[in-house]
Amino acid sequence: MTIPTSLKLLSEHACFGGLQRFYEHHSSSIGLPMRFSVFLPAQATAIAHVPALIFLAGLTCNEETFMTKAGAQRRAAELGIALIAPDTSPRGAGIANESDTWDFGLAASFYLDATEAPWSTHYRMETYLTQELIAVIGEHFAIDTQRLGLFGHSMGGHGALTIALRHAGLFKSLSAFAPICAPTQCPWGKKAFTGYLGTDQQGWLQHDATALMSAQKIAPYPDGILIDQGLADKFLEAQLLPHLFEAACQSIGQPLTLNRHAGYDHGYYFISTFINDHLDHHAYILGSNP
């Protein structure tokens, strides 16, 4: 495949018969260069476009983390599914104190469009993901953007759930690992939302997966949502609150599989253990053709 001139190829690696690539491009919505990674299985050709999964990584991560740690490419190659992982925030915004803490600012965008200065100039991740990135992958890769799934981990799990609920029909399948399910009710979310969105807590609810699900009239994902949660996760009780999202799903009849795993923590050993279950979940709904 010819490398598009509008994308800068940073590296390319043969992987399970396909290609693992890392790119940089100028983002008009962010106003800065953005990076993302793509795994293209062998089934992705000019005459056979494949479905794709977008993975949103968690706090402190970047576009490399999922691709190097999750072990997802082997099963994705078998299923004929592409994988895309964007960076977790803009880089180079030059905001004072942007990297002072690990849970706000750099690598901690919470995948929303900030409304508060100075963050609102560049921290426009929701627009980037739902408009620009999807347009880029649809234009330049053998990917069927009508068959997209969304999943993520921790802060990225929050992003996956909220973005999928806020943009009805854009993503056909949905899952998460240890997501932040009710950010308006946990320290991570309160800190991020105050900084990015201001002090009007009513507005925060538009970026809270539990609140968004509770407001649905019918089940938005009738084929089901999959969540895996480790019970040895040190963030479970104070930050993640999956039981609240579970109750919201039950209240509106949304099918949810919430697997609770004894002994598993918050990291990528946990994710790599159950990644194939998530790929299979998405493949079934998206109708992949191995």
mmCIF file of C-alpha atoms in Angstrom:
data_model
loop_
_atom_site.group_PDB
_atom_site.id
_atom_site.type_symbol
_atom_site.label_atom_id
_atom_site.label_comp_id
_atom_site.label_asym_id
_atom_site.label_seq_id
_atom_site.Cartn_x
_atom_site.Cartn_y
_atom_site.Cartn_z
ATOM 1 C CA MET A 1 0.000 0.000 0.000
ATOM 2 C CA THR A 2 1.293 3.476 -0.839
ATOM 3 C CA ILE A 3 1.941 5.638 2.216
ATOM 4 C CA PRO A 4 -0.323 8.710 2.036
ATOM 5 C CA THR A 5 1.635 11.969 1.788
ATOM 6 C CA SER A 6 -0.629 13.561 4.391
ATOM 7 C CA LEU A 7 0.511 11.011 6.964
ATOM 8 C CA LYS A 8 4.050 10.622 8.269
ATOM 9 C CA LEU A 9 4.941 6.956 8.741
ATOM 10 C CA LEU A 10 7.071 6.685 11.868
ATOM 11 C CA SER A 11 7.677 2.926 11.800
ATOM 12 C CA GLU A 12 6.375 -0.273 10.230
ATOM 13 C CA HIS A 13 6.639 -3.865 11.441
ATOM 14 C CA ALA A 14 5.474 -7.174 9.963
ATOM 15 C CA CYS A 15 3.115 -8.781 12.468
ATOM 16 C CA PHE A 16 1.079 -12.019 12.158
ATOM 17 C CA GLY A 17 0.929 -11.724 8.393
ATOM 18 C CA GLY A 18 -0.201 -8.112 8.564
ATOM 19 C CA LEU A 19 1.418 -4.751 9.281
ATOM 20 C CA GLN A 20 1.818 -2.823 12.511
ATOM 21 C CA ARG A 21 2.308 0.856 11.747
ATOM 22 C CA PHE A 22 2.759 4.067 13.712
ATOM 23 C CA TYR A 23 1.815 7.418 12.185
ATOM 24 C CA GLU A 24 1.873 11.145 12.845
ATOM 25 C CA HIS A 25 -0.285 13.747 11.108
ATOM 26 C CA HIS A 26 -1.313 17.337 11.603
ATOM 27 C CA SER A 27 -4.735 17.519 13.244
ATOM 28 C CA SER A 28 -6.957 20.405 12.231
ATOM 29 C CA SER A 29 -9.297 19.833 15.182
ATOM 30 C CA ILE A 30 -6.474 19.699 17.743
ATOM 31 C CA GLY A 31 -4.272 22.255 16.001
ATOM 32 C CA LEU A 32 -1.162 20.170 16.675
ATOM 33 C CA PRO A 33 0.468 16.995 15.372
ATOM 34 C CA MET A 34 -1.267 13.832 16.585
ATOM 35 C CA ARG A 35 -0.036 10.255 16.591
ATOM 36 C CA PHE A 36 -1.905 7.001 16.186
ATOM 37 C CA SER A 37 -1.112 3.365 15.536
ATOM 38 C CA VAL A 38 -2.760 0.925 13.129
ATOM 39 C CA PHE A 39 -2.604 -2.837 12.846
ATOM 40 C CA LEU A 40 -3.750 -3.938 9.396
ATOM 41 C CA PRO A 41 -4.443 -7.657 8.989
ATOM 42 C CA ALA A 42 -3.611 -9.421 5.733
ATOM 43 C CA GLN A 43 -7.322 -9.370 4.797
ATOM 44 C CA ALA A 44 -7.214 -5.567 4.389
ATOM 45 C CA THR A 45 -6.855 -5.006 0.640
ATOM 46 C CA ALA A 46 -8.044 -2.544 -1.959
ATOM 47 C CA ILE A 47 -10.993 -4.807 -2.796
ATOM 48 C CA ALA A 48 -11.691 -6.120 0.703
ATOM 49 C CA HIS A 49 -12.129 -3.483 3.369
ATOM 50 C CA VAL A 50 -12.136 -4.828 6.920
ATOM 51 C CA PRO A 51 -13.953 -3.735 10.094
ATOM 52 C CA ALA A 52 -11.900 -1.944 12.716
ATOM 53 C CA LEU A 53 -11.724 -1.431 16.448
ATOM 54 C CA ILE A 54 -10.585 1.828 17.991
ATOM 55 C CA PHE A 55 -8.940 1.392 21.388
ATOM 56 C CA LEU A 56 -8.694 4.301 23.840
ATOM 57 C CA ALA A 57 -5.865 3.858 26.330
ATOM 58 C CA GLY A 58 -5.745 5.021 29.922
ATOM 59 C CA LEU A 59 -3.943 7.625 32.003
ATOM 60 C CA THR A 60 -0.197 8.068 31.283
ATOM 61 C CA CYS A 61 -0.400 5.941 28.098
ATOM 62 C CA ASN A 62 0.086 6.794 24.433
ATOM 63 C CA GLU A 63 -0.564 5.367 20.970
ATOM 64 C CA GLU A 64 2.034 2.624 21.487
ATOM 65 C CA THR A 65 0.817 1.188 24.790
ATOM 66 C CA PHE A 66 -2.027 -1.019 23.609
ATOM 67 C CA MET A 67 -0.207 -2.283 20.535
ATOM 68 C CA THR A 68 2.908 -3.305 22.473
ATOM 69 C CA LYS A 69 1.313 -4.661 25.655
ATOM 70 C CA ALA A 70 -2.152 -6.100 24.962
ATOM 71 C CA GLY A 71 -1.198 -8.943 22.624
ATOM 72 C CA ALA A 72 -4.190 -8.220 20.413
ATOM 73 C CA GLN A 73 -2.684 -8.601 16.946
ATOM 74 C CA ARG A 74 -2.668 -12.401 16.776
ATOM 75 C CA ARG A 75 -6.429 -12.739 17.259
ATOM 76 C CA ALA A 76 -7.167 -9.619 15.197
ATOM 77 C CA ALA A 77 -5.225 -11.194 12.317
ATOM 78 C CA GLU A 78 -7.261 -14.373 12.603
ATOM 79 C CA LEU A 79 -10.533 -12.430 12.653
ATOM 80 C CA GLY A 80 -9.591 -9.999 9.902
ATOM 81 C CA ILE A 81 -10.073 -6.900 12.036
ATOM 82 C CA ALA A 82 -7.944 -3.752 11.995
ATOM 83 C CA LEU A 83 -6.898 -2.102 15.259
ATOM 84 C CA ILE A 84 -6.440 1.639 15.750
ATOM 85 C CA ALA A 85 -5.054 3.313 18.884
ATOM 86 C CA PRO A 86 -4.820 7.124 19.074
ATOM 87 C CA ASP A 87 -2.669 9.011 21.538
ATOM 88 C CA THR A 88 -4.280 9.862 24.873
ATOM 89 C CA SER A 89 -3.991 13.651 24.565
ATOM 90 C CA PRO A 90 -2.496 16.403 22.459
ATOM 91 C CA ARG A 91 1.279 16.855 22.748
ATOM 92 C CA GLY A 92 3.063 20.182 22.564
ATOM 93 C CA ALA A 93 0.224 22.454 23.658
ATOM 94 C CA GLY A 94 2.662 24.388 25.854
ATOM 95 C CA ILE A 95 0.177 24.865 28.688
ATOM 96 C CA ALA A 96 1.727 25.841 32.016
ATOM 97 C CA ASN A 97 1.730 22.953 34.514
ATOM 98 C CA GLU A 98 0.367 20.603 31.825
ATOM 99 C CA SER A 99 2.495 17.701 33.046
ATOM 100 C CA ASP A 100 2.570 18.431 36.770
ATOM 101 C CA THR A 101 0.235 15.551 37.693
ATOM 102 C CA TRP A 102 -0.290 12.145 36.091
ATOM 103 C CA ASP A 103 -4.097 12.232 36.198
ATOM 104 C CA PHE A 104 -4.763 15.582 34.511
ATOM 105 C CA GLY A 105 -3.317 17.303 31.455
ATOM 106 C CA LEU A 106 -0.725 15.552 29.336
ATOM 107 C CA ALA A 107 -1.749 11.931 28.561
ATOM 108 C CA ALA A 108 -4.943 12.500 30.545
ATOM 109 C CA SER A 109 -7.414 14.160 28.187
ATOM 110 C CA PHE A 110 -10.465 12.154 29.311
ATOM 111 C CA TYR A 111 -11.403 12.103 25.603
ATOM 112 C CA LEU A 112 -13.637 15.169 25.709
ATOM 113 C CA ASP A 113 -13.649 18.645 24.189
ATOM 114 C CA ALA A 114 -12.508 21.032 26.907
ATOM 115 C CA THR A 115 -14.522 24.213 27.323
ATOM 116 C CA GLU A 116 -12.291 25.966 29.861
ATOM 117 C CA ALA A 117 -9.237 28.037 28.938
ATOM 118 C CA PRO A 118 -6.423 27.304 28.338
ATOM 119 C CA TRP A 119 -7.382 23.672 27.651
ATOM 120 C CA SER A 120 -10.136 24.469 25.166
ATOM 121 C CA THR A 121 -7.685 25.573 22.458
ATOM 122 C CA HIS A 122 -6.112 22.159 21.851
ATOM 123 C CA TYR A 123 -7.797 19.596 24.103
ATOM 124 C CA ARG A 124 -10.546 18.645 21.632
ATOM 125 C CA MET A 125 -10.238 14.891 21.698
ATOM 126 C CA GLU A 126 -13.908 14.032 21.199
ATOM 127 C CA THR A 127 -14.055 15.988 17.943
ATOM 128 C CA TYR A 128 -10.719 14.524 16.859
ATOM 129 C CA LEU A 129 -11.854 10.949 17.470
ATOM 130 C CA THR A 130 -15.390 11.093 16.107
ATOM 131 C CA GLN A 131 -14.753 13.286 13.076
ATOM 132 C CA GLU A 132 -11.142 13.635 12.058
ATOM 133 C CA LEU A 133 -9.545 10.289 12.945
ATOM 134 C CA ILE A 134 -12.376 8.248 11.464
ATOM 135 C CA ALA A 135 -12.182 10.320 8.271
ATOM 136 C CA VAL A 136 -8.430 9.773 8.081
ATOM 137 C CA ILE A 137 -8.600 6.002 8.479
ATOM 138 C CA GLY A 138 -11.486 5.752 6.038
ATOM 139 C CA GLU A 139 -9.621 7.745 3.406
ATOM 140 C CA HIS A 140 -6.200 6.150 3.700
ATOM 141 C CA PHE A 141 -6.694 2.525 4.764
ATOM 142 C CA ALA A 142 -8.682 -0.502 3.602
ATOM 143 C CA ILE A 143 -11.068 -0.091 6.529
ATOM 144 C CA ASP A 144 -14.860 -0.102 6.438
ATOM 145 C CA THR A 145 -15.860 2.860 8.604
ATOM 146 C CA GLN A 146 -19.451 1.619 8.634
ATOM 147 C CA ARG A 147 -18.230 -1.304 10.746
ATOM 148 C CA LEU A 148 -16.415 0.303 13.649
ATOM 149 C CA GLY A 149 -16.225 -0.870 17.235
ATOM 150 C CA LEU A 150 -14.976 1.120 20.216
ATOM 151 C CA PHE A 151 -13.282 -0.087 23.373
ATOM 152 C CA GLY A 152 -10.822 1.167 25.957
ATOM 153 C CA HIS A 153 -9.213 0.849 29.363
ATOM 154 C CA SER A 154 -9.710 2.897 32.538
ATOM 155 C CA MET A 155 -9.861 6.544 31.398
ATOM 156 C CA GLY A 156 -10.107 5.114 27.886
ATOM 157 C CA GLY A 157 -12.943 2.848 29.015
ATOM 158 C CA HIS A 158 -14.710 5.990 30.198
ATOM 159 C CA GLY A 159 -14.008 7.537 26.809
ATOM 160 C CA ALA A 160 -15.312 4.514 24.932
ATOM 161 C CA LEU A 161 -18.557 4.308 26.894
ATOM 162 C CA THR A 162 -19.327 8.024 26.819
ATOM 163 C CA ILE A 163 -18.369 8.675 23.205
ATOM 164 C CA ALA A 164 -20.337 5.648 22.015
ATOM 165 C CA LEU A 165 -23.392 6.827 23.940
ATOM 166 C CA ARG A 166 -23.030 10.443 22.797
ATOM 167 C CA HIS A 167 -22.674 9.559 19.113
ATOM 168 C CA ALA A 168 -25.486 7.159 18.371
ATOM 169 C CA GLY A 169 -24.852 4.831 15.457
ATOM 170 C CA LEU A 170 -21.229 5.802 14.878
ATOM 171 C CA PHE A 171 -19.928 2.662 16.570
ATOM 172 C CA LYS A 172 -21.657 -0.668 16.146
ATOM 173 C CA SER A 173 -20.027 -2.498 19.068
ATOM 174 C CA LEU A 174 -18.744 -1.478 22.486
ATOM 175 C CA SER A 175 -16.650 -2.888 25.319
ATOM 176 C CA ALA A 176 -14.271 -1.777 28.075
ATOM 177 C CA PHE A 177 -11.644 -2.933 30.523
ATOM 178 C CA ALA A 178 -11.942 -1.493 34.047
ATOM 179 C CA PRO A 179 -13.639 1.719 32.868
ATOM 180 C CA ILE A 180 -14.253 4.819 34.954
ATOM 181 C CA CYS A 181 -18.017 4.375 34.955
ATOM 182 C CA ALA A 182 -19.238 7.361 36.945
ATOM 183 C CA PRO A 183 -16.609 10.120 36.742
ATOM 184 C CA THR A 184 -18.881 12.721 38.327
ATOM 185 C CA GLN A 185 -18.723 10.619 41.494
ATOM 186 C CA CYS A 186 -14.999 9.826 41.710
ATOM 187 C CA PRO A 187 -11.838 11.862 42.405
ATOM 188 C CA TRP A 188 -10.275 11.358 38.967
ATOM 189 C CA GLY A 189 -13.406 12.544 37.213
ATOM 190 C CA LYS A 190 -14.090 15.494 39.488
ATOM 191 C CA LYS A 191 -10.532 16.770 39.036
ATOM 192 C CA ALA A 192 -10.597 16.366 35.260
ATOM 193 C CA PHE A 193 -14.068 17.778 34.746
ATOM 194 C CA THR A 194 -13.399 20.820 36.928
ATOM 195 C CA GLY A 195 -10.289 21.615 34.933
ATOM 196 C CA TYR A 196 -11.622 20.883 31.452
ATOM 197 C CA LEU A 197 -15.323 21.733 31.789
ATOM 198 C CA GLY A 198 -15.558 24.188 34.696
ATOM 199 C CA THR A 199 -17.577 24.056 37.878
ATOM 200 C CA ASP A 200 -21.069 23.541 36.433
ATOM 201 C CA GLN A 201 -21.596 19.945 37.525
ATOM 202 C CA GLN A 202 -24.793 19.624 35.520
ATOM 203 C CA GLY A 203 -22.706 19.849 32.377
ATOM 204 C CA TRP A 204 -20.429 17.079 33.642
ATOM 205 C CA LEU A 205 -23.282 14.586 33.313
ATOM 206 C CA GLN A 206 -22.964 14.718 29.528
ATOM 207 C CA HIS A 207 -19.611 12.941 29.960
ATOM 208 C CA ASP A 208 -20.642 10.414 32.604
ATOM 209 C CA ALA A 209 -21.400 6.929 31.255
ATOM 210 C CA THR A 210 -23.769 6.053 34.077
ATOM 211 C CA ALA A 211 -25.770 9.254 33.671
ATOM 212 C CA LEU A 212 -25.838 8.912 29.883
ATOM 213 C CA MET A 213 -27.068 5.312 30.062
ATOM 214 C CA SER A 214 -29.726 6.198 32.624
ATOM 215 C CA ALA A 215 -31.101 8.823 30.226
ATOM 216 C CA GLN A 216 -31.565 6.382 27.316
ATOM 217 C CA LYS A 217 -35.108 5.507 26.279
ATOM 218 C CA ILE A 218 -34.186 2.175 24.685
ATOM 219 C CA ALA A 219 -31.091 -0.010 24.776
ATOM 220 C CA PRO A 220 -28.528 1.663 22.494
ATOM 221 C CA TYR A 221 -26.499 -1.559 22.070
ATOM 222 C CA PRO A 222 -29.042 -4.385 21.816
ATOM 223 C CA ASP A 223 -26.284 -6.897 20.962
ATOM 224 C CA GLY A 224 -24.740 -6.203 24.355
ATOM 225 C CA ILE A 225 -21.865 -4.324 25.987
ATOM 226 C CA LEU A 226 -18.922 -6.237 27.452
ATOM 227 C CA ILE A 227 -16.946 -5.063 30.495
ATOM 228 C CA ASP A 228 -14.176 -6.923 32.294
ATOM 229 C CA GLN A 229 -13.139 -5.813 35.773
ATOM 230 C CA GLY A 230 -10.435 -7.191 38.036
ATOM 231 C CA LEU A 231 -11.412 -7.556 41.673
ATOM 232 C CA ALA A 232 -7.810 -6.949 42.835
ATOM 233 C CA ASP A 233 -7.848 -3.584 41.046
ATOM 234 C CA LYS A 234 -6.736 -0.973 43.590
ATOM 235 C CA PHE A 235 -8.861 1.676 41.859
ATOM 236 C CA LEU A 236 -12.092 -0.330 41.846
ATOM 237 C CA GLU A 237 -13.908 1.037 44.880
ATOM 238 C CA ALA A 238 -12.860 4.688 44.793
ATOM 239 C CA GLN A 239 -12.539 5.441 41.080
ATOM 240 C CA LEU A 240 -14.215 2.924 38.757
ATOM 241 C CA LEU A 241 -17.675 2.189 40.232
ATOM 242 C CA PRO A 242 -18.869 -0.375 37.654
ATOM 243 C CA HIS A 243 -21.862 -1.335 39.786
ATOM 244 C CA LEU A 244 -23.406 2.064 39.061
ATOM 245 C CA PHE A 245 -23.171 1.555 35.310
ATOM 246 C CA GLU A 246 -24.511 -1.976 35.746
ATOM 247 C CA ALA A 247 -27.567 -0.605 37.546
ATOM 248 C CA ALA A 248 -28.100 2.020 34.856
ATOM 249 C CA CYS A 249 -28.036 -0.663 32.160
ATOM 250 C CA GLN A 250 -30.543 -2.750 34.087
ATOM 251 C CA SER A 251 -32.845 0.257 34.470
ATOM 252 C CA ILE A 252 -33.282 0.719 30.708
ATOM 253 C CA GLY A 253 -32.919 -2.897 29.587
ATOM 254 C CA GLN A 254 -29.446 -2.589 28.078
ATOM 255 C CA PRO A 255 -27.791 -6.042 27.846
ATOM 256 C CA LEU A 256 -24.486 -5.933 29.720
ATOM 257 C CA THR A 257 -21.954 -8.636 30.480
ATOM 258 C CA LEU A 258 -19.900 -7.429 33.439
ATOM 259 C CA ASN A 259 -17.267 -10.047 34.227
ATOM 260 C CA ARG A 260 -15.636 -9.720 37.644
ATOM 261 C CA HIS A 261 -12.305 -11.544 37.908
ATOM 262 C CA ALA A 262 -10.789 -12.475 41.255
ATOM 263 C CA GLY A 263 -7.062 -11.810 41.547
ATOM 264 C CA TYR A 264 -6.696 -9.506 38.529
ATOM 265 C CA ASP A 265 -5.465 -5.931 38.883
ATOM 266 C CA HIS A 266 -5.698 -2.809 36.707
ATOM 267 C CA GLY A 267 -2.839 -3.369 34.291
ATOM 268 C CA TYR A 268 -2.009 -4.974 30.977
ATOM 269 C CA TYR A 269 -1.460 -8.470 32.377
ATOM 270 C CA PHE A 270 -5.196 -8.317 33.060
ATOM 271 C CA ILE A 271 -5.998 -6.870 29.643
ATOM 272 C CA SER A 272 -3.866 -9.387 27.764
ATOM 273 C CA THR A 273 -5.590 -12.253 29.586
ATOM 274 C CA PHE A 274 -9.042 -11.284 28.321
ATOM 275 C CA ILE A 275 -8.296 -9.383 25.105
ATOM 276 C CA ASN A 276 -9.431 -12.246 22.868
ATOM 277 C CA ASP A 277 -12.864 -12.225 24.504
ATOM 278 C CA HIS A 278 -13.246 -8.571 23.537
ATOM 279 C CA LEU A 279 -12.053 -9.084 19.982
ATOM 280 C CA ASP A 280 -14.482 -11.974 19.573
ATOM 281 C CA HIS A 281 -17.309 -9.859 21.032
ATOM 282 C CA HIS A 282 -16.719 -7.119 18.475
ATOM 283 C CA ALA A 283 -16.111 -9.518 15.578
ATOM 284 C CA TYR A 284 -19.462 -11.232 16.129
ATOM 285 C CA ILE A 285 -21.341 -7.920 16.022
ATOM 286 C CA LEU A 286 -19.326 -6.358 13.200
ATOM 287 C CA GLY A 287 -19.488 -9.454 11.024
ATOM 288 C CA SER A 288 -15.785 -9.898 10.332
ATOM 289 C CA ASN A 289 -14.710 -12.337 7.628
ATOM 290 C CA PRO A 290 -11.557 -14.241 8.635
#
